[in-house]
Amino acid sequence: YSTGDPKMLKLTLSLLTAAVFSLCCKTAEAAQTPYTAETLHQTLSAKDAEFFQRGFNQCDLAYLETNVSAKLKFYHDRGGFQDKQLFMQSVRQNLCSDPAHKPIRKLIACSLKTFPLYKDQALYGAIQHGEHEFYLREPGKPDRLTGTARFTSVWLKQGDDWQLSDVLSYDHQTATQAL
């Protein structure tokens, strides 16, 4: 073809424009969703570990306040429904009021699964499902297993961070039932 052919030049420019547009869209899409399934799981596994270590095991209430959504919906198979206010009150009264008899949460290895949530091809949250064990920590004694449970949590992306939005806490078994 001749470089002076107007039809070929128009076709070449059209194809080049389409290619650039396609590349821009893919780059924008990648920027909106920087997570692969593996990195999302790693990120939220670390978030789960930090959340329970700081919030549950160490009773860092300031941490919980900032990492739990103001619209929290927490469903517990034995304790009923709690919004954020009741959840925080329950943590203070039941988990953090007696350091001599402190409940501790430990994730059951390899039980955590993560499922991304998308809207218009943009990652906005994730569902986590797993199982955990609960122990009683008393000074001078080894931690004692008191029970197990399953959980399903919804984490919502808030800028570069994540907030716990919804929780199902169920299938609670005492240590004797769990064995």
Coordinates of C-alpha atoms in Angstrom, one line a residue:
Y1 CA 0.0 0.0 0.0
S2 CA 1.1 3.5 -0.5
T3 CA 1.7 5.8 2.5
G4 CA -0.1 8.5 0.6
D5 CA -3.4 6.4 0.3
P6 CA -5.9 8.4 2.4
K7 CA -8.1 5.3 3.0
M8 CA -5.2 3.3 4.4
L9 CA -4.0 6.2 6.5
K10 CA -7.5 6.6 7.9
L11 CA -7.7 2.9 8.6
T12 CA -4.3 2.9 10.2
L13 CA -5.2 5.9 12.4
S14 CA -8.5 4.2 13.4
L15 CA -6.8 1.0 14.4
L16 CA -4.1 2.9 16.3
T17 CA -6.7 4.9 18.2
A18 CA -8.7 1.8 19.1
A19 CA -5.5 0.1 20.3
V20 CA -4.5 3.1 22.5
F21 CA -8.1 3.4 23.8
S22 CA -8.1 -0.3 24.7
L23 CA -4.8 0.0 26.5
C24 CA -6.0 3.0 28.5
C25 CA -9.1 1.1 29.5
K26 CA -7.2 -1.9 30.6
T27 CA -4.7 0.3 32.6
A28 CA -7.6 2.1 34.3
E29 CA -9.3 -1.3 35.1
A30 CA -6.0 -2.6 36.5
A31 CA -5.7 0.5 38.7
Q32 CA -9.2 0.0 40.1
T33 CA -8.5 -3.7 40.9
P34 CA -4.8 -4.1 41.9
Y35 CA -5.6 -7.4 43.6
T36 CA -5.3 -10.9 42.2
A37 CA -7.3 -13.6 44.0
E38 CA -4.0 -14.6 45.8
T39 CA -3.1 -11.0 46.9
L40 CA -6.6 -10.3 48.0
H41 CA -6.6 -13.4 50.1
Q42 CA -3.2 -12.5 51.6
T43 CA -4.3 -8.9 52.3
L44 CA -7.5 -9.9 54.0
S45 CA -5.9 -12.8 55.9
A46 CA -3.5 -10.3 57.4
K47 CA -6.4 -8.0 58.1
D48 CA -8.3 -10.8 59.9
A49 CA -5.2 -11.7 61.9
E50 CA -4.6 -8.1 62.9
F51 CA -8.3 -7.5 63.6
F52 CA -8.6 -10.4 66.0
Q53 CA -5.2 -10.0 67.6
R54 CA -5.6 -6.3 68.3
G55 CA -9.4 -6.1 68.7
F56 CA -10.3 -9.4 70.4
N57 CA -7.1 -10.7 72.0
Q58 CA -5.6 -7.4 73.1
C59 CA -8.8 -5.4 73.6
D60 CA -7.6 -2.4 71.5
L61 CA -10.9 -0.7 71.5
A62 CA -9.7 2.4 69.5
Y63 CA -8.5 0.0 66.8
L64 CA -12.0 -1.7 66.7
E65 CA -13.7 1.7 66.5
T66 CA -11.8 2.6 63.3
N67 CA -11.9 -0.8 61.7
V68 CA -15.6 -1.6 62.2
S69 CA -18.1 0.1 60.0
A70 CA -20.5 2.5 61.6
K71 CA -23.2 0.4 59.9
L72 CA -22.0 -2.9 61.3
K73 CA -24.5 -5.8 61.3
F74 CA -23.3 -8.6 63.6
Y75 CA -25.4 -11.8 63.8
H76 CA -24.5 -14.3 66.5
D77 CA -26.2 -17.6 66.8
R78 CA -26.3 -17.4 70.6
G79 CA -26.0 -13.7 71.3
G80 CA -28.4 -12.3 68.7
F81 CA -28.1 -9.3 66.5
Q82 CA -25.8 -6.4 67.3
D83 CA -25.2 -3.1 65.6
K84 CA -21.9 -1.3 66.2
Q85 CA -22.9 0.3 69.5
L86 CA -24.0 -3.1 71.0
F87 CA -21.0 -4.9 69.5
M88 CA -18.6 -2.4 71.1
Q89 CA -20.5 -2.7 74.4
S90 CA -20.4 -6.5 74.2
V91 CA -16.6 -6.5 73.6
R92 CA -16.0 -4.2 76.6
Q93 CA -18.2 -6.3 78.9
N94 CA -17.6 -9.8 77.7
L95 CA -14.1 -9.9 76.3
C96 CA -12.2 -7.1 77.9
S97 CA -13.6 -6.7 81.4
D98 CA -11.6 -9.4 83.2
P99 CA -7.9 -9.7 82.2
A100 CA -7.5 -12.6 84.7
H101 CA -10.0 -14.6 82.6
K102 CA -9.4 -13.4 79.1
P103 CA -11.0 -15.0 76.0
I104 CA -8.6 -15.5 73.1
R105 CA -9.4 -16.2 69.5
K106 CA -7.2 -18.4 67.2
L107 CA -7.9 -19.0 63.5
I108 CA -8.0 -22.7 62.6
A109 CA -5.1 -23.1 60.1
C110 CA -6.1 -23.2 56.4
S111 CA -9.8 -22.6 57.1
L112 CA -9.9 -19.0 55.8
K113 CA -11.3 -18.5 52.3
T114 CA -11.7 -15.2 50.6
F115 CA -14.2 -14.3 47.8
P116 CA -14.0 -10.9 46.0
L117 CA -17.0 -8.6 45.5
Y118 CA -17.2 -6.5 42.4
K119 CA -19.5 -3.8 41.0
D120 CA -19.0 -2.6 37.5
Q121 CA -15.8 -4.5 37.4
A122 CA -14.4 -2.6 40.4
L123 CA -13.5 -4.4 43.6
Y124 CA -15.5 -2.9 46.4
G125 CA -15.3 -5.6 49.1
A126 CA -14.8 -9.3 49.9
I127 CA -16.4 -12.1 51.8
Q128 CA -14.3 -14.2 54.2
H129 CA -15.3 -17.5 55.6
G130 CA -13.4 -19.5 58.2
E131 CA -13.4 -21.4 61.5
H132 CA -11.8 -20.4 64.8
E133 CA -11.1 -21.7 68.2
F134 CA -11.6 -19.8 71.5
Y135 CA -9.4 -20.2 74.5
L136 CA -9.5 -18.9 78.1
R137 CA -6.2 -17.3 79.1
E138 CA -5.5 -17.1 82.9
P139 CA -2.2 -16.0 84.5
G140 CA 0.2 -18.8 85.1
K141 CA -1.8 -21.4 83.2
P142 CA -1.7 -22.6 79.6
D143 CA -4.5 -21.4 77.4
R144 CA -7.5 -23.7 77.7
L145 CA -9.7 -24.5 74.7
T146 CA -13.3 -23.4 75.4
G147 CA -15.0 -23.7 72.0
T148 CA -15.1 -23.4 68.3
A149 CA -17.2 -21.5 65.7
R150 CA -17.6 -20.6 62.1
F151 CA -17.7 -17.1 60.7
T152 CA -18.5 -15.3 57.5
S153 CA -17.5 -11.7 57.3
V154 CA -17.9 -8.9 54.7
W155 CA -15.0 -6.5 54.4
L156 CA -15.6 -3.2 52.4
K157 CA -12.9 -1.4 50.7
Q158 CA -12.5 2.2 52.1
G159 CA -9.9 3.9 50.0
D160 CA -6.7 1.9 50.5
D161 CA -8.0 0.2 53.7
W162 CA -10.7 -2.2 54.7
Q163 CA -13.6 -2.0 57.2
L164 CA -15.6 -4.9 58.7
S165 CA -19.2 -4.4 57.6
D166 CA -21.2 -7.6 58.3
V167 CA -20.5 -10.7 60.3
L168 CA -22.2 -14.0 60.8
S169 CA -20.9 -15.9 63.8
Y170 CA -22.4 -19.3 64.1
D171 CA -22.1 -23.0 64.8
H172 CA -20.6 -22.3 68.2
Q173 CA -19.6 -25.5 70.0
T174 CA -18.2 -25.9 73.5
A175 CA -14.9 -27.7 73.7
T176 CA -16.5 -31.0 74.6
Q177 CA -18.9 -30.7 71.7
A178 CA -16.1 -29.8 69.3
L179 CA -13.9 -32.8 70.1

